[in-house]
Coordinates of C-alpha atoms in Angstrom, one line a residue:
M1 CA 80.2 64.9 -47.0
S2 CA 83.2 62.8 -48.3
F3 CA 83.1 60.4 -45.2
L4 CA 79.4 59.9 -45.3
H5 CA 80.0 59.3 -49.2
D6 CA 82.8 56.5 -48.6
I7 CA 80.2 54.8 -46.1
Q8 CA 77.6 54.8 -48.7
N9 CA 79.6 53.4 -51.3
L10 CA 81.3 50.7 -49.4
D11 CA 82.2 47.4 -51.3
R12 CA 81.1 44.8 -48.7
N13 CA 83.2 42.2 -50.9
N14 CA 86.4 44.3 -50.8
V15 CA 87.0 45.3 -47.4
G16 CA 90.7 45.8 -47.7
G17 CA 89.8 48.6 -50.0
W18 CA 87.7 50.6 -47.9
P19 CA 89.2 54.1 -47.2
Q20 CA 91.6 54.4 -44.1
T21 CA 88.9 56.8 -42.5
V22 CA 86.2 54.2 -42.8
K23 CA 88.4 51.4 -41.5
I24 CA 89.2 53.5 -38.3
F25 CA 85.7 54.5 -37.7
F26 CA 84.5 50.8 -37.8
T27 CA 87.5 49.7 -35.5
A28 CA 86.7 52.3 -33.1
L29 CA 83.0 51.3 -33.3
L30 CA 83.7 47.6 -32.8
F31 CA 86.2 48.2 -29.9
G32 CA 83.8 50.6 -28.3
F33 CA 81.0 47.9 -28.6
V34 CA 83.3 45.2 -26.9
L35 CA 84.0 47.6 -24.4
L36 CA 80.5 48.5 -23.8
V37 CA 79.6 44.7 -23.5
G38 CA 82.2 44.0 -21.2
W39 CA 81.7 47.0 -19.1
Y40 CA 78.0 46.0 -18.6
F41 CA 78.7 42.3 -17.7
F42 CA 81.6 43.2 -15.4
V43 CA 79.5 46.0 -13.7
S44 CA 76.2 43.7 -13.5
D45 CA 78.4 41.3 -11.6
Q46 CA 80.1 43.7 -9.3
Q47 CA 76.6 45.4 -8.7
D48 CA 75.2 42.0 -7.5
S49 CA 78.3 41.4 -5.3
L50 CA 77.8 44.9 -3.9
N51 CA 73.9 44.3 -3.1
S52 CA 75.0 41.3 -1.3
L53 CA 77.7 42.9 0.7
A54 CA 75.3 45.7 1.3
G55 CA 72.8 43.4 2.7
K56 CA 75.3 41.3 4.6
E57 CA 76.7 44.7 6.1
N58 CA 73.3 45.4 7.6
Q59 CA 72.9 41.9 9.1
L60 CA 76.3 42.1 10.6
K61 CA 75.3 45.6 12.1
Q62 CA 72.1 44.4 13.5
E63 CA 73.9 41.3 14.9
F64 CA 76.5 43.6 16.6
S65 CA 74.0 45.9 18.2
A66 CA 72.2 42.9 19.5
K67 CA 75.3 41.5 20.9
Q68 CA 76.5 44.9 22.3
A69 CA 73.1 45.3 24.1
K70 CA 73.6 42.0 25.6
S71 CA 77.2 42.5 26.6
V72 CA 76.0 46.0 28.3
N73 CA 73.4 44.1 30.3
L74 CA 75.5 41.0 31.0
E75 CA 76.6 42.1 34.4
A76 CA 73.2 43.0 35.8
L77 CA 71.6 39.6 34.3
Q78 CA 74.3 37.7 35.8
Q79 CA 73.7 39.4 39.2
Q80 CA 69.8 38.6 38.7
L81 CA 70.6 35.1 37.8
D82 CA 72.7 34.9 41.2
E83 CA 70.2 36.3 43.2
M84 CA 67.4 34.1 41.5
Q85 CA 69.5 31.0 42.4
D86 CA 70.3 32.3 46.0
M87 CA 66.2 32.6 46.4
L88 CA 66.0 29.0 44.8
R89 CA 68.3 27.7 47.4
Q90 CA 66.7 29.4 50.3
L91 CA 63.5 28.2 49.2
L92 CA 64.7 24.6 48.6
R93 CA 66.2 24.8 52.2
Q94 CA 62.7 25.0 53.8
L95 CA 62.0 21.5 52.5
P96 CA 62.9 18.5 54.6
S97 CA 66.3 17.6 55.1
K98 CA 67.9 14.2 54.4
T99 CA 67.5 13.1 58.0
E100 CA 63.8 14.5 58.4
M101 CA 62.5 12.7 55.3
P102 CA 61.8 9.1 56.9
E103 CA 59.9 11.3 59.7
L104 CA 57.9 13.2 56.9
L105 CA 57.0 9.8 55.2
I106 CA 55.7 8.6 58.6
D107 CA 53.8 12.0 58.9
I108 CA 52.2 11.6 55.7
S109 CA 50.9 8.2 56.1
Q110 CA 49.6 9.2 59.7
T111 CA 47.9 12.1 58.2
A112 CA 46.2 9.8 55.6
Q113 CA 45.0 7.5 58.6
A114 CA 43.8 10.4 60.8
A115 CA 41.8 11.8 57.8
G116 CA 40.0 8.4 57.8
L117 CA 41.6 7.2 54.7
E118 CA 42.1 3.5 54.2
S119 CA 45.7 2.9 53.1
D120 CA 45.9 -0.2 50.9
L121 CA 49.3 0.8 49.6
F122 CA 52.1 3.3 50.9
Q123 CA 55.4 2.5 49.3
P124 CA 58.3 5.1 49.1
G125 CA 60.7 4.3 46.2
P126 CA 64.4 5.3 45.9
E127 CA 65.1 9.0 45.5
T128 CA 66.4 10.8 42.5
P129 CA 69.1 13.4 43.3
K130 CA 68.7 16.8 41.0
D131 CA 70.9 19.8 41.2
F132 CA 69.7 21.4 44.5
Y133 CA 66.9 18.7 45.5
A134 CA 66.0 15.2 45.4
E135 CA 62.8 13.7 44.5
K136 CA 61.2 10.6 46.2
P137 CA 58.3 8.6 44.6
I138 CA 55.6 7.1 46.6
A139 CA 53.2 4.5 45.0
L140 CA 50.2 4.7 47.0
R141 CA 46.2 3.6 46.9
F142 CA 44.1 5.4 49.3
T143 CA 40.4 4.8 50.0
G144 CA 38.1 7.5 51.0
T145 CA 35.4 10.1 50.4
Y146 CA 36.1 13.6 48.9
H147 CA 35.8 15.0 52.5
Q148 CA 38.4 12.6 53.8
F149 CA 40.7 13.3 50.7
G150 CA 40.2 17.2 51.6
T151 CA 41.1 16.5 55.2
F152 CA 44.1 14.5 54.2
I153 CA 45.3 17.5 51.7
S154 CA 44.7 20.1 54.4
G155 CA 46.4 18.0 57.0
V156 CA 49.6 17.6 54.8
A157 CA 49.8 21.6 54.2
S158 CA 49.8 21.9 58.0
L159 CA 52.7 19.7 58.7
P160 CA 55.8 21.6 60.4
R161 CA 57.9 21.3 57.5
V162 CA 57.1 22.5 53.9
V163 CA 55.9 19.4 52.0
I164 CA 55.4 19.3 48.1
L165 CA 53.7 16.6 46.7
T166 CA 53.1 16.3 42.8
L167 CA 50.8 13.7 41.1
H168 CA 52.0 11.3 38.4
D169 CA 49.9 8.7 36.7
V170 CA 47.3 9.3 39.4
S171 CA 43.7 8.0 38.9
L172 CA 40.6 8.8 41.1
T173 CA 37.7 6.5 40.6
P174 CA 34.6 5.3 42.4
K175 CA 35.1 2.1 44.5
A176 CA 33.6 -1.0 43.3
A177 CA 30.2 -1.5 44.6
G178 CA 29.7 -3.7 47.5
K179 CA 26.9 -6.4 48.4
D180 CA 24.4 -3.6 48.7
G181 CA 25.1 -2.6 44.9
T182 CA 26.8 0.7 46.0
S183 CA 30.1 2.2 46.8
G184 CA 28.8 4.4 49.6
G185 CA 30.5 7.4 48.2
Q186 CA 33.8 6.0 48.5
L187 CA 36.9 6.9 46.2
V188 CA 40.0 5.1 45.2
L189 CA 43.0 7.3 44.7
Q190 CA 46.0 5.2 43.3
G191 CA 49.2 5.8 41.3
T192 CA 52.4 8.0 42.3
V193 CA 53.1 11.1 44.0
K194 CA 56.6 12.7 44.5
T195 CA 57.8 14.5 47.5
Y196 CA 60.9 16.5 47.7
R197 CA 63.8 17.2 50.1
Y198 CA 66.9 19.6 49.8
L199 CA 70.4 18.3 49.2
D200 CA 72.9 19.7 51.4
D201 CA 76.4 21.2 49.8
E202 CA 78.0 17.9 49.9
E203 CA 75.2 16.0 48.1
S204 CA 74.5 18.8 45.7
A205 CA 78.1 18.7 44.6
A206 CA 78.0 14.9 44.2
A207 CA 74.8 15.1 42.1
N208 CA 76.5 17.8 39.9
K209 CA 79.9 16.0 39.6
G210 CA 80.5 15.0 36.1
K211 CA 77.9 17.0 34.5
P212 CA 78.9 19.1 31.4
A213 CA 79.1 22.8 31.6
G214 CA 75.8 24.4 31.1
G215 CA 73.8 22.3 33.6
A216 CA 72.9 19.4 31.2
K217 CA 71.4 16.4 33.2

């Protein structure tokens, strides 16, 4: 009761005259408050850091699992890639060779004539070497009917060598009307087509010489 009595009768204007027990009590209370505030802010910061590290740990675990799965399958994937590249080379070797390309261009032109197409332009351009093959553009202008174009395409597909023709900036339009006011069902095909041949090992090595790792072109 004496301690409670001392607290109730404290003289705020005479702190130095407070009883010793009261001074010790308030000092301990102040010290405890300071510790509590310090602990709160310190632990709060540490808790944020802990949460951040826990999130980073989960992310690193996921990245590790993904990389581990890739490393486990790396050998099998590399083998599949090697097999696909071998298949690609085999397919490309079914294309015309360098020595066969001039004859092939003649065959394509003659196939167009045999189909009844009128050739206003058939001009091969310089070829562009790639990794395993080379592409050769041909600027052309053919005139004929739907049936004749169909015969031409069928004839190209029947050539002894595998022939790939891709269209680039090609248009198919009705032929301008003649004196009788009609086009006679004639169409005009003009633009650029590209055909392809395979590169031998020496040409392929030359085409890839100086390229950065990774196959950048």
